[in-house]
Amino acid sequence: MSIAIAGTGYVGLSLAVLLAQHNEVSVVDVVPEKIEMLKSGKSPIADEEIEDYLAHRQLRLIPTLDARKAYADAEMVIIATPTDYDPDKLFFDTSHVEEVVDLVLESNPEAVMVIKSTVPVGCIRGLTERYPEGRFLFSPEFLREGRALYDNLHPSRIIVGVPSESPFSSELRVQARRFAALLEEAALDEATPVLIMRATEAEAVKLFANTYLALRVSYFNELDTYAAANGLDASRIIEGVGLDPRIGSHYNNPSFGYGGYCLPKDTKQLLANSRSIPQDIIGAIVEANRTRKDFIADEISLRVNELMHSGAASRPVMGVYRLTMKSESDNFRSSSVQGILRRLSEKGIPALVYEPALASGEFFGNEVIRDLASFKERCDIIVANRWSDDLADVADKVYTRDLFKRD
Ligand SMILES: NC(=O)c1ccc[n+]([C@@H]2O[C@H](COP(=O)([O-])OP(=O)(O)OC[C@H]3O[C@@H](n4cnc5c(N)ncnc54)[C@H](O)[C@@H]3O)[C@@H](O)[C@H]2O)c1
């Protein structure tokens, strides 16, 4: 099949590489540097499997800036452009998805558009009403950054949503099966569960799945706060709790809060989608993340003050080791440590930031350095959302809540 993909980010590029094993795939972006990198066989994002597939596999992949041509030639257009939630306007910005929809309808109105970007519940119904000539499907994406292609080679499930209100709904049900079959064909695992449902239900799956993940992070963070406030060993409590097989010993490692590109915006979006229904938990999940960051910032501030008053350092230097959310990630979109930095800066505590992925020498008024040895030398206390063996020789300076040394 001839496929076009809008967006060469984590979602778009991993799908492009995945599907280009068996199909001709044009992959489009608006950033020329990303397309240039792809043309020379390099990945614009850090992802071991994507880098390996680009270098060593036979792929029918055409990186291009010419969106109009790519969409005109495609039977299916997969949309993987960014979406964002604006907490001030209580509004989920889907304008980059709509830009692509407009272009597809101009250049190839019969193409099936599969939306992979995360959207609010009801978005596809709205698009179907606004563009009755458009053929839309929604397929939630469940990959993790840094493991994007791996997660698509080993999908936990494939879900495709069909807008029941579309004049093409019976044709789209067939196309939904076709799209699911493309993903299945490219995956390495057999018997991946495939669910075809209404688009609105598929949108809800994505937001409820991410909100559950945020709940789980918040729950173990709250357990950790409780333990720290009472002088208890959180790791022992977590181990004891997790050995109940109904709870499990996975995804339970405390942190400074949930963060990254998806969980903060998707929980807030679900809360906005839930305004008119009776609920307590979703709002509490959003609130719990703020409370956790307040607690962590207070703990750090206490340690800085202790250093000052003990005479160990007259003006202690507080360092932040990495701005990334996860140890394998190469970006720091909405990472929780940024919330800690902001709170500490409001308390008048500046930071020295070690972040080799940041070109600038400054981050929100804080000095940034890329030399690890001098960072370790200059800091009296080092704040790290995730532990790294890089810090082993200065372990006594490190403040982290990464109890199990994993994400
Ligand atoms: N990153 C994740 O872990 C993840 C997981 C599941 C779902 N999602 C969702 O998928 C969507 C994309 O996420 P991402 O992480 O891949 O984003 P990203 O920011 O990494 O990549 C998006 C790409 O789209 C490009 N783009 C913007 N406007 C465009 C246009 N009009 N035409 C073509 N390209 C355009 C951008 O330049 C960028 O390269 C978001 O809605 C996100 O919530 C992300």
XYZ file of C-alpha atoms and ligand atoms in Angstrom:
451
model
C 0.000 0.000 0.000
C 1.112 3.567 -0.523
C 1.081 5.436 2.788
C 1.932 9.003 3.818
C 2.755 9.945 7.398
C 2.556 13.504 8.724
C 5.160 14.146 11.432
C 8.578 12.568 11.989
C 8.422 12.614 15.809
C 8.344 9.586 18.094
C 4.981 8.420 16.797
C 5.277 9.294 13.090
C 8.833 8.100 12.585
C 8.416 4.813 14.438
C 5.313 4.034 12.365
C 7.066 5.108 9.159
C 9.987 2.751 9.785
C 7.641 -0.027 10.910
C 5.361 0.188 7.875
C 8.151 0.845 5.331
C 9.219 -2.792 5.770
C 6.259 -3.865 3.606
C 4.824 -0.654 2.084
C 5.931 2.474 0.276
C 5.878 5.191 2.946
C 6.356 8.926 2.392
C 7.118 10.659 5.651
C 6.467 14.395 5.846
C 7.625 17.089 8.236
C 7.675 20.881 8.296
C 11.210 20.978 9.743
C 13.744 20.727 6.869
C 16.612 19.552 9.159
C 14.620 16.465 10.178
C 13.933 15.510 6.558
C 17.591 16.103 5.628
C 18.732 13.805 8.439
C 16.315 11.099 7.344
C 17.452 11.424 3.741
C 20.983 10.674 4.896
C 19.740 7.607 6.797
C 19.961 9.182 10.268
C 17.262 9.399 12.908
C 16.315 12.855 14.222
C 15.297 11.221 17.536
C 17.250 8.958 19.891
C 15.829 5.451 19.498
C 18.033 2.385 19.235
C 15.705 0.340 17.020
C 14.886 3.239 14.664
C 18.610 3.959 14.223
C 19.287 0.277 13.580
C 16.431 -0.164 11.086
C 17.369 3.013 9.189
C 20.976 1.840 8.920
C 20.527 -1.865 8.190
C 17.078 -2.745 6.859
C 15.600 -2.590 3.378
C 12.935 0.096 3.817
C 10.781 1.789 1.206
C 10.887 5.138 3.016
C 10.672 8.522 1.284
C 11.343 11.519 3.565
C 9.877 14.700 2.059
C 8.871 18.285 2.747
C 6.368 18.128 -0.135
C 3.251 17.310 1.867
C 0.804 17.959 -0.950
C 2.475 15.440 -3.264
C 2.920 12.851 -0.519
C -0.783 13.033 0.436
C -1.960 13.098 -3.204
C -0.152 9.803 -3.891
C -1.270 7.981 -0.736
C -4.167 5.623 -0.064
C -3.815 6.226 3.666
C -2.470 9.278 5.483
C -1.391 8.721 9.087
C -1.436 11.906 11.154
C 1.138 12.058 13.963
C 1.532 15.792 14.498
C 1.765 17.377 17.977
C -1.264 18.175 20.115
C -1.094 20.167 23.323
C -3.285 21.100 26.273
C -3.470 24.725 27.337
C -4.352 24.740 31.068
C -5.210 28.465 31.023
C -7.698 28.233 28.162
C -8.849 24.695 29.211
C -8.347 23.871 25.562
C -6.644 20.980 23.739
C -4.903 22.378 20.688
C -5.429 20.075 17.703
C -4.583 22.723 15.091
C -1.588 20.757 13.705
C -3.876 17.785 13.067
C -6.363 20.067 11.292
C -3.608 21.607 9.129
C -2.928 18.125 7.737
C -6.642 17.316 7.337
C -7.122 20.516 5.275
C -4.213 19.634 3.009
C -5.340 16.019 2.525
C -8.879 17.106 1.653
C -7.485 19.563 -0.910
C -5.025 17.141 -2.523
C -6.669 13.724 -2.103
C -10.194 13.868 -0.623
C -10.708 10.083 -0.834
C -7.672 9.164 1.230
C -8.341 7.499 4.579
C -6.893 9.638 7.386
C -5.741 7.664 10.429
C -5.236 9.985 13.370
C -2.523 8.715 15.702
C -2.047 11.993 17.599
C -3.724 11.999 21.013
C -6.938 14.011 20.835
C -9.773 14.906 23.251
C -12.742 12.578 23.514
C -15.197 13.648 20.794
C -12.548 15.127 18.484
C -13.113 12.673 15.609
C -16.883 13.161 15.854
C -16.255 16.927 15.605
C -13.977 16.483 12.578
C -16.559 14.224 10.907
C -19.263 16.861 11.410
C -16.996 19.656 10.178
C -15.629 17.728 7.193
C -18.408 15.284 6.178
C -16.407 14.499 3.029
C -13.446 13.263 5.146
C -12.740 9.590 5.895
C -11.351 9.531 9.444
C -10.130 6.738 11.701
C -8.580 7.140 15.139
C -5.938 4.740 16.391
C -4.493 5.464 19.845
C -0.723 5.121 20.124
C 0.812 3.490 23.212
C 4.560 3.722 22.575
C 7.148 4.949 25.086
C 9.759 7.557 24.098
C 13.150 5.939 23.566
C 11.407 2.569 22.831
C 9.123 3.881 20.093
C 9.865 1.358 17.351
C 10.346 -1.490 19.847
C 6.854 -0.862 21.226
C 5.392 -0.920 17.715
C 7.276 -4.128 16.885
C 5.806 -5.648 20.071
C 2.439 -3.912 20.449
C 0.401 -4.574 23.604
C -2.783 -4.086 21.546
C -3.938 -2.518 18.293
C -7.017 -0.342 18.585
C -8.793 1.389 15.734
C -11.818 3.641 16.209
C -14.457 4.268 13.536
C -16.710 7.348 13.703
C -20.221 5.865 13.753
C -21.690 9.193 12.556
C -19.629 9.224 9.319
C -21.484 8.719 6.008
C -18.611 6.291 5.184
C -18.817 4.303 8.424
C -19.275 0.867 6.802
C -16.392 1.506 4.364
C -14.338 2.796 7.301
C -14.921 -0.386 9.317
C -13.260 -2.302 6.481
C -10.418 0.244 6.365
C -9.995 -0.048 10.141
C -9.368 -3.821 9.753
C -6.974 -3.060 6.888
C -5.005 -0.596 8.991
C -4.863 -3.028 11.924
C -3.637 -5.733 9.507
C -0.799 -3.427 8.338
C 0.365 -2.973 11.936
C 0.045 -6.706 12.645
C 1.991 -7.626 9.512
C 4.883 -5.357 10.550
C 5.000 -6.474 14.205
C 7.288 -9.250 15.424
C 4.777 -10.778 17.844
C 1.983 -13.140 16.907
C -1.615 -12.792 18.085
C -1.636 -9.136 19.155
C -5.139 -8.300 20.436
C -6.980 -6.150 17.871
C -9.982 -4.090 18.982
C -12.211 -2.199 16.568
C -14.560 0.194 18.334
C -16.236 3.580 17.993
C -13.791 6.458 17.542
C -15.057 8.159 20.713
C -14.380 4.971 22.690
C -10.874 4.676 21.210
C -10.177 8.306 22.201
C -11.339 7.475 25.733
C -9.085 4.369 25.844
C -6.019 6.549 25.247
C -6.867 9.166 27.887
C -8.020 6.628 30.500
C -4.903 4.462 29.932
C -2.560 7.418 30.447
C -4.571 8.661 33.425
C -4.278 5.207 35.034
C -0.498 5.317 34.521
C -0.429 8.785 36.115
C -2.553 7.440 38.994
C -0.096 4.606 39.571
C 2.891 6.968 39.586
C 1.050 9.333 41.941
C 0.015 6.491 44.236
C 3.572 5.221 44.770
C 4.818 8.801 45.037
C 2.266 9.473 47.754
C 3.331 6.266 49.517
C 6.928 7.547 49.307
C 5.936 10.963 50.703
C 4.148 9.200 53.577
C 7.208 7.050 54.303
C 9.625 9.998 54.134
C 7.437 12.119 56.423
C 7.294 9.277 58.978
C 10.928 8.168 58.777
C 10.023 4.822 57.143
C 11.786 2.912 54.373
C 9.558 3.340 51.317
C 11.308 0.609 49.322
C 10.390 -2.026 51.901
C 6.773 -0.871 51.976
C 6.558 -0.864 48.169
C 8.053 -4.346 47.985
C 5.544 -5.620 50.533
C 2.622 -3.950 48.772
C 3.665 -5.095 45.273
C 4.005 -8.772 46.125
C 0.219 -8.969 46.080
C -0.243 -10.247 42.510
C -3.294 -8.024 42.085
C -0.960 -5.024 42.541
C 2.332 -6.286 41.085
C 5.921 -5.073 41.390
C 6.065 -3.053 38.175
C 5.739 0.671 37.436
C 6.077 1.478 41.133
C 9.333 3.413 41.388
C 8.932 6.805 43.130
C 9.951 9.952 41.280
C 9.589 13.729 41.501
C 6.179 13.400 39.824
C 4.786 12.111 36.564
C 5.888 14.121 33.570
C 6.965 13.906 29.948
C 5.003 14.933 26.902
C 1.892 12.823 27.409
C 0.809 12.153 31.020
C 0.459 15.789 32.182
C -1.537 16.915 29.131
C -3.637 13.758 28.797
C -4.729 13.732 32.480
C -5.701 17.410 32.239
C -7.584 16.725 29.022
C -9.514 13.849 30.607
C -10.355 16.095 33.558
C -11.639 18.730 31.114
C -13.656 16.022 29.300
C -15.100 14.919 32.676
C -16.261 18.314 33.965
C -19.949 17.510 33.652
C -19.841 13.997 35.131
C -19.547 13.021 38.796
C -15.867 12.206 39.424
C -13.240 12.671 42.139
C -10.276 10.573 41.093
C -9.234 12.281 37.851
C -9.063 15.707 39.500
C -7.136 14.205 42.427
C -4.550 12.684 40.044
C -3.872 16.122 38.529
C -3.683 17.711 41.989
C -1.506 14.923 43.477
C 1.278 15.690 41.016
C 1.444 19.313 42.218
C 1.430 18.213 45.854
C 4.266 15.774 45.194
C 6.428 18.423 43.521
C 5.740 20.838 46.420
C 6.881 18.131 48.857
C 10.053 17.339 46.891
C 10.951 21.037 46.557
C 10.444 21.485 50.339
C 12.680 18.484 51.053
C 15.460 19.859 48.852
C 15.131 23.324 50.315
C 15.435 21.779 53.814
C 18.666 20.030 52.825
C 20.104 23.224 51.336
C 19.307 25.074 54.579
C 20.843 22.286 56.673
C 24.069 22.508 54.655
C 24.129 26.275 55.193
C 23.440 26.150 58.929
C 25.773 23.236 59.623
C 28.614 25.353 58.240
C 29.361 22.697 55.566
C 28.876 25.331 52.854
C 28.158 29.027 53.381
C 26.380 29.319 50.017
C 25.576 25.731 49.027
C 25.419 25.033 45.282
C 22.389 22.993 44.323
C 22.872 21.021 41.105
C 20.281 19.386 38.859
C 21.504 16.277 37.062
C 19.671 16.127 33.690
C 16.399 17.761 32.685
C 15.099 14.623 30.953
C 12.163 12.632 32.291
C 13.476 9.121 31.751
C 16.989 7.784 31.660
C 16.718 6.740 27.984
C 14.957 9.869 26.752
C 16.657 12.595 24.720
C 14.114 15.330 25.345
C 12.847 17.151 28.399
C 9.311 18.166 27.436
C 7.343 18.733 30.677
C 9.782 16.717 32.780
C 8.920 16.811 36.474
C 12.345 18.124 37.492
C 11.476 21.384 35.726
C 8.591 21.843 38.169
C 11.060 21.316 41.020
C 13.479 23.854 39.502
C 10.698 26.429 39.230
C 9.599 25.904 42.840
C 13.183 26.145 44.133
C 13.798 29.255 42.124
C 10.642 30.792 43.721
C 12.213 29.959 47.107
C 15.348 31.882 46.037
C 17.475 28.757 45.464
C 19.268 28.911 42.087
C 20.514 25.743 40.412
C 23.512 24.652 38.407
C 22.083 22.409 35.675
C 24.007 19.563 34.041
C 22.337 18.855 30.715
C 24.523 17.772 27.781
C 21.509 17.794 25.408
C 20.941 21.542 25.934
C 22.828 23.884 23.606
C 22.109 27.031 25.631
C 24.216 28.065 28.641
C 21.116 29.056 30.585
C 17.804 27.450 31.504
C 15.147 29.748 33.029
C 17.819 31.862 34.704
C 19.873 28.856 35.896
C 23.418 28.231 34.641
C 23.796 25.143 32.423
C 27.034 23.208 32.082
C 27.930 20.192 29.977
C 31.090 19.159 31.783
C 30.164 16.432 34.264
C 33.393 16.485 36.276
C 33.177 20.208 36.944
C 29.435 19.893 37.707
C 30.154 17.258 40.368
C 33.020 19.317 41.752
C 31.017 22.546 42.045
C 27.817 21.105 43.582
C 27.176 20.589 47.285
C 23.900 18.788 46.653
C 22.858 17.067 43.408
C 19.186 16.596 42.607
C 18.426 13.709 40.228
C 14.969 12.489 39.264
C 16.622 9.314 38.002
C 19.821 7.777 39.340
C 22.758 7.324 36.989
C 25.995 5.421 37.560
C 27.652 8.682 36.447
C 26.904 9.855 39.978
C 28.348 6.852 41.836
C 31.472 8.707 43.023
C 29.372 11.551 44.494
C 26.516 9.404 45.840
C 26.685 11.164 49.231
C 25.736 14.468 47.530
C 22.757 13.052 45.613
C 19.105 13.650 46.467
C 16.821 11.315 44.515
C 13.652 9.303 45.152
C 14.635 6.732 42.495
C 14.570 3.824 44.949
C 14.871 0.966 42.468
C 17.272 2.554 39.935
C 14.960 2.177 36.959
C 12.185 4.139 35.215
N 5.723 10.858 22.409
C 4.995 9.885 22.898
O 5.450 9.103 23.742
C 3.572 9.684 22.422
C 2.917 8.473 22.715
C 1.600 8.308 22.303
C 0.940 9.339 21.652
N 1.587 10.500 21.400
C 0.849 11.561 20.711
O 1.228 11.580 19.337
C 1.315 12.931 18.851
C 2.709 13.192 18.327
O 3.639 12.966 19.364
P 5.221 12.925 19.092
O 5.854 12.663 20.406
O 5.519 12.053 17.948
O 5.453 14.452 18.683
P 6.786 15.165 18.187
O 6.680 16.569 18.623
O 7.978 14.352 18.570
O 6.686 15.087 16.597
C 5.701 15.740 15.861
C 6.300 16.118 14.515
O 5.264 16.673 13.713
C 5.839 17.729 12.944
N 4.762 18.577 12.440
C 4.119 19.605 13.047
N 3.169 20.111 12.225
C 3.218 19.389 11.077
C 2.499 19.431 9.860
N 1.519 20.312 9.664
N 2.827 18.549 8.910
C 3.809 17.632 9.068
N 4.530 17.540 10.220
C 4.235 18.417 11.196
C 6.789 18.394 13.902
O 7.751 19.156 13.235
C 7.400 17.177 14.608
O 8.549 16.709 13.944
C 0.884 13.804 20.018
O -0.485 14.020 19.926
C 1.170 12.939 21.235
O 0.333 13.251 22.324
C 2.901 10.691 21.753
